[in-house]
Amino acid sequence: MKTLNLSFLLILLILSVACDETRYGGGGGGYKYNTGSLPETPVNLEDFNTEYDDYNSTAPTLGYLIPFCFSTNRNSQGNDFDVIYQPMNVNFDKTTGELIVSNEYSNWGIYKEEYNIIEMGVDKIKSVGNEFGPNLIITRDFNDTYFSLLYASDVSGDFQINFISNLSEANFTDPKEVSFLNSEFDDLYPCFNSDNTKIFFCSNREEDNFDFYSVNVDSDMDLETLLSDDTLHEVNKEEALSSTADDKCPFIFGNKMVFASNREGGFGGYDLYYCNYENGKWSQPINFGEGINSEFDEYRPILIDEGVSYTQTMMVFSSNRTGGKGGFDLYFVGIDYEHTYW
């Protein structure tokens, strides 16, 4: 058996470490700003906002390349909401320390065509009603990439959770109902937990206010098959997360859940909260504080693995606070999050 020269192996190891440090903000690399950071106060996502309402986003990531979908009523000049797709680039310049979040394909290369098919999907779910709370899920199989989109629509009256997917059809399936999540009331904002064994969502099925609910699912099932299942599932109210007010928009990233609520103790309207999954249960919800929340409404937070900092992650949310372009605008901010897999 041939063996590699030990010096050669050492050189390869040094080069590998240097590449990792450059990508993830470690020491060395010869840059002035080797560690990336995100803003501590919300910044308007100007490239994505209009004078109309822009909110309800979803953003699975390829690091700094982010397929970004969100609900907006721009196409109807302020009336019905549709889901649209736009590319997001997150670029931290290690020479100047400047962070730029832009709406463009400049760095996407071969991924532009692969991900542009999402436009076909969001076009397919447009209706005469409103489409809210998109959740885009990426599935990879060897060299192929597939997309599934969960969302809620009120085209039939109350909000029902539906999905489309191109796992089995190249041009996406027709919209299908996720029947085991729906009721005769409003059901919205579905998301999976970190190991894909539960779907969380919000509903006003028991009271006048919205609470959080969950359903256990089989993580080994093909996603399209799982969502198409019309058998009866037990729906459990998440008592520890719910309040006597409206609790909406759950989103889970790793062991952290973020959501919006108008419960008592906030700073005005809907505020953003978070809790952590520890020792088999969710911690008590905590308000993000006045550095992020305002006297206006903060809504639909999501967390994005954007690859800038290893002690923070990007939170995108919407707000109708003053200083925006009009109505609800999309904002981003950095929150503490230790990326243990780095």
PDB file of C-alpha atoms in Angstrom, residues 103-218:
ATOM      1  CA  ASN A 103     -31.869  41.256  -3.919  1.00  0.00           C
ATOM      2  CA  GLU A 104     -29.832  39.954  -6.855  1.00  0.00           C
ATOM      3  CA  TYR A 105     -28.368  36.881  -8.517  1.00  0.00           C
ATOM      4  CA  SER A 106     -24.796  38.243  -8.831  1.00  0.00           C
ATOM      5  CA  ASN A 107     -23.108  35.404  -6.905  1.00  0.00           C
ATOM      6  CA  TRP A 108     -25.506  32.560  -7.672  1.00  0.00           C
ATOM      7  CA  GLY A 109     -23.793  31.108 -10.729  1.00  0.00           C
ATOM      8  CA  ILE A 110     -25.134  27.630 -11.531  1.00  0.00           C
ATOM      9  CA  TYR A 111     -27.650  27.875  -8.682  1.00  0.00           C
ATOM     10  CA  LYS A 112     -29.661  30.628 -10.417  1.00  0.00           C
ATOM     11  CA  GLU A 113     -31.362  28.306 -12.880  1.00  0.00           C
ATOM     12  CA  GLU A 114     -31.731  25.502 -10.322  1.00  0.00           C
ATOM     13  CA  TYR A 115     -33.510  27.726  -7.806  1.00  0.00           C
ATOM     14  CA  ASN A 116     -35.404  29.915 -10.239  1.00  0.00           C
ATOM     15  CA  ILE A 117     -37.933  27.075 -10.602  1.00  0.00           C
ATOM     16  CA  ILE A 118     -39.365  28.289  -7.275  1.00  0.00           C
ATOM     17  CA  GLU A 119     -41.049  31.087  -9.264  1.00  0.00           C
ATOM     18  CA  MET A 120     -43.096  28.430 -11.041  1.00  0.00           C
ATOM     19  CA  GLY A 121     -44.190  27.072  -7.681  1.00  0.00           C
ATOM     20  CA  VAL A 122     -45.317  30.376  -6.148  1.00  0.00           C
ATOM     21  CA  ASP A 123     -47.182  31.232  -9.354  1.00  0.00           C
ATOM     22  CA  LYS A 124     -49.075  27.952  -9.043  1.00  0.00           C
ATOM     23  CA  ILE A 125     -50.492  28.780  -5.599  1.00  0.00           C
ATOM     24  CA  LYS A 126     -51.856  32.217  -6.527  1.00  0.00           C
ATOM     25  CA  SER A 127     -55.601  32.505  -6.035  1.00  0.00           C
ATOM     26  CA  VAL A 128     -58.324  35.109  -5.629  1.00  0.00           C
ATOM     27  CA  GLY A 129     -57.783  34.775  -1.868  1.00  0.00           C
ATOM     28  CA  ASN A 130     -54.774  35.465   0.367  1.00  0.00           C
ATOM     29  CA  GLU A 131     -51.687  33.254   0.675  1.00  0.00           C
ATOM     30  CA  PHE A 132     -49.854  33.653   3.982  1.00  0.00           C
ATOM     31  CA  GLY A 133     -47.064  32.101   6.010  1.00  0.00           C
ATOM     32  CA  PRO A 134     -44.966  30.295   3.370  1.00  0.00           C
ATOM     33  CA  ASN A 135     -42.523  27.631   4.510  1.00  0.00           C
ATOM     34  CA  LEU A 136     -40.098  26.553   1.760  1.00  0.00           C
ATOM     35  CA  ILE A 137     -38.418  23.185   2.339  1.00  0.00           C
ATOM     36  CA  ILE A 138     -35.457  21.986   0.270  1.00  0.00           C
ATOM     37  CA  THR A 139     -34.898  18.249  -0.276  1.00  0.00           C
ATOM     38  CA  ARG A 140     -31.668  16.977  -1.845  1.00  0.00           C
ATOM     39  CA  ASP A 141     -31.256  13.575  -3.475  1.00  0.00           C
ATOM     40  CA  PHE A 142     -27.725  13.007  -4.780  1.00  0.00           C
ATOM     41  CA  ASN A 143     -27.296  15.786  -7.376  1.00  0.00           C
ATOM     42  CA  ASP A 144     -30.979  16.761  -7.560  1.00  0.00           C
ATOM     43  CA  THR A 145     -32.710  19.513  -5.588  1.00  0.00           C
ATOM     44  CA  TYR A 146     -36.448  19.546  -4.893  1.00  0.00           C
ATOM     45  CA  PHE A 147     -38.734  22.139  -3.351  1.00  0.00           C
ATOM     46  CA  SER A 148     -41.867  21.848  -1.242  1.00  0.00           C
ATOM     47  CA  LEU A 149     -43.865  24.886  -0.159  1.00  0.00           C
ATOM     48  CA  LEU A 150     -46.326  24.863   2.730  1.00  0.00           C
ATOM     49  CA  TYR A 151     -48.623  27.866   3.111  1.00  0.00           C
ATOM     50  CA  ALA A 152     -52.106  28.924   4.249  1.00  0.00           C
ATOM     51  CA  SER A 153     -54.879  30.165   1.958  1.00  0.00           C
ATOM     52  CA  ASP A 154     -58.330  31.565   2.696  1.00  0.00           C
ATOM     53  CA  VAL A 155     -59.678  31.038  -0.824  1.00  0.00           C
ATOM     54  CA  SER A 156     -62.296  28.611   0.572  1.00  0.00           C
ATOM     55  CA  GLY A 157     -63.277  30.864   3.507  1.00  0.00           C
ATOM     56  CA  ASP A 158     -61.214  30.157   6.634  1.00  0.00           C
ATOM     57  CA  PHE A 159     -57.434  29.721   6.385  1.00  0.00           C
ATOM     58  CA  GLN A 160     -56.370  26.175   5.495  1.00  0.00           C
ATOM     59  CA  ILE A 161     -52.823  24.780   5.286  1.00  0.00           C
ATOM     60  CA  ASN A 162     -51.878  23.544   1.804  1.00  0.00           C
ATOM     61  CA  PHE A 163     -48.701  22.488   0.019  1.00  0.00           C
ATOM     62  CA  ILE A 164     -47.145  22.031  -3.403  1.00  0.00           C
ATOM     63  CA  SER A 165     -44.024  20.049  -4.327  1.00  0.00           C
ATOM     64  CA  ASN A 166     -41.898  19.079  -7.308  1.00  0.00           C
ATOM     65  CA  LEU A 167     -40.718  15.848  -5.686  1.00  0.00           C
ATOM     66  CA  SER A 168     -42.928  13.813  -8.009  1.00  0.00           C
ATOM     67  CA  GLU A 169     -43.812  16.304 -10.747  1.00  0.00           C
ATOM     68  CA  ALA A 170     -41.203  18.544 -12.377  1.00  0.00           C
ATOM     69  CA  ASN A 171     -43.610  21.483 -12.677  1.00  0.00           C
ATOM     70  CA  PHE A 172     -45.013  21.084  -9.133  1.00  0.00           C
ATOM     71  CA  THR A 173     -48.143  19.332  -8.012  1.00  0.00           C
ATOM     72  CA  ASP A 174     -51.421  21.194  -7.875  1.00  0.00           C
ATOM     73  CA  PRO A 175     -52.065  22.676  -4.424  1.00  0.00           C
ATOM     74  CA  LYS A 176     -53.119  19.984  -1.960  1.00  0.00           C
ATOM     75  CA  GLU A 177     -54.608  20.306   1.503  1.00  0.00           C
ATOM     76  CA  VAL A 178     -52.641  19.065   4.520  1.00  0.00           C
ATOM     77  CA  SER A 179     -55.891  17.676   5.880  1.00  0.00           C
ATOM     78  CA  PHE A 180     -54.609  16.422   9.246  1.00  0.00           C
ATOM     79  CA  LEU A 181     -53.621  19.983  10.237  1.00  0.00           C
ATOM     80  CA  ASN A 182     -56.839  21.714   9.214  1.00  0.00           C
ATOM     81  CA  SER A 183     -60.136  22.397  10.941  1.00  0.00           C
ATOM     82  CA  GLU A 184     -63.221  24.488  10.259  1.00  0.00           C
ATOM     83  CA  PHE A 185     -61.359  27.416  11.809  1.00  0.00           C
ATOM     84  CA  ASP A 186     -58.174  29.280  10.790  1.00  0.00           C
ATOM     85  CA  ASP A 187     -54.990  27.181  10.642  1.00  0.00           C
ATOM     86  CA  LEU A 188     -51.714  28.834   9.593  1.00  0.00           C
ATOM     87  CA  TYR A 189     -47.909  28.974   9.761  1.00  0.00           C
ATOM     88  CA  PRO A 190     -46.812  25.317   9.710  1.00  0.00           C
ATOM     89  CA  CYS A 191     -43.202  24.478  10.584  1.00  0.00           C
ATOM     90  CA  PHE A 192     -41.252  21.339  11.463  1.00  0.00           C
ATOM     91  CA  ASN A 193     -39.158  20.869  14.590  1.00  0.00           C
ATOM     92  CA  SER A 194     -35.433  20.222  14.205  1.00  0.00           C
ATOM     93  CA  ASP A 195     -35.668  16.420  13.784  1.00  0.00           C
ATOM     94  CA  ASN A 196     -38.817  16.560  11.609  1.00  0.00           C
ATOM     95  CA  THR A 197     -40.889  14.522  14.062  1.00  0.00           C
ATOM     96  CA  LYS A 198     -43.476  17.260  14.725  1.00  0.00           C
ATOM     97  CA  ILE A 199     -45.301  19.950  12.792  1.00  0.00           C
ATOM     98  CA  PHE A 200     -46.158  23.082  14.762  1.00  0.00           C
ATOM     99  CA  PHE A 201     -48.776  25.617  13.660  1.00  0.00           C
ATOM    100  CA  CYS A 202     -51.220  28.165  15.073  1.00  0.00           C
ATOM    101  CA  SER A 203     -55.012  27.985  15.093  1.00  0.00           C
ATOM    102  CA  ASN A 204     -58.066  29.617  16.645  1.00  0.00           C
ATOM    103  CA  ARG A 205     -59.956  26.304  16.730  1.00  0.00           C
ATOM    104  CA  GLU A 206     -60.631  26.273  20.481  1.00  0.00           C
ATOM    105  CA  GLU A 207     -60.965  29.919  21.477  1.00  0.00           C
ATOM    106  CA  ASP A 208     -61.382  33.314  19.846  1.00  0.00           C
ATOM    107  CA  ASN A 209     -57.622  33.762  20.151  1.00  0.00           C
ATOM    108  CA  PHE A 210     -54.809  31.914  18.344  1.00  0.00           C
ATOM    109  CA  ASP A 211     -52.811  29.217  20.169  1.00  0.00           C
ATOM    110  CA  PHE A 212     -50.005  26.848  19.198  1.00  0.00           C
ATOM    111  CA  TYR A 213     -50.649  23.215  18.256  1.00  0.00           C
ATOM    112  CA  SER A 214     -48.495  20.295  17.159  1.00  0.00           C
ATOM    113  CA  VAL A 215     -48.897  16.961  15.389  1.00  0.00           C
ATOM    114  CA  ASN A 216     -46.481  14.027  15.586  1.00  0.00           C
ATOM    115  CA  VAL A 217     -45.354  12.790  12.156  1.00  0.00           C
ATOM    116  CA  ASP A 218     -43.140  10.051  10.738  1.00  0.00           C
TER     117      ASP A 218
END
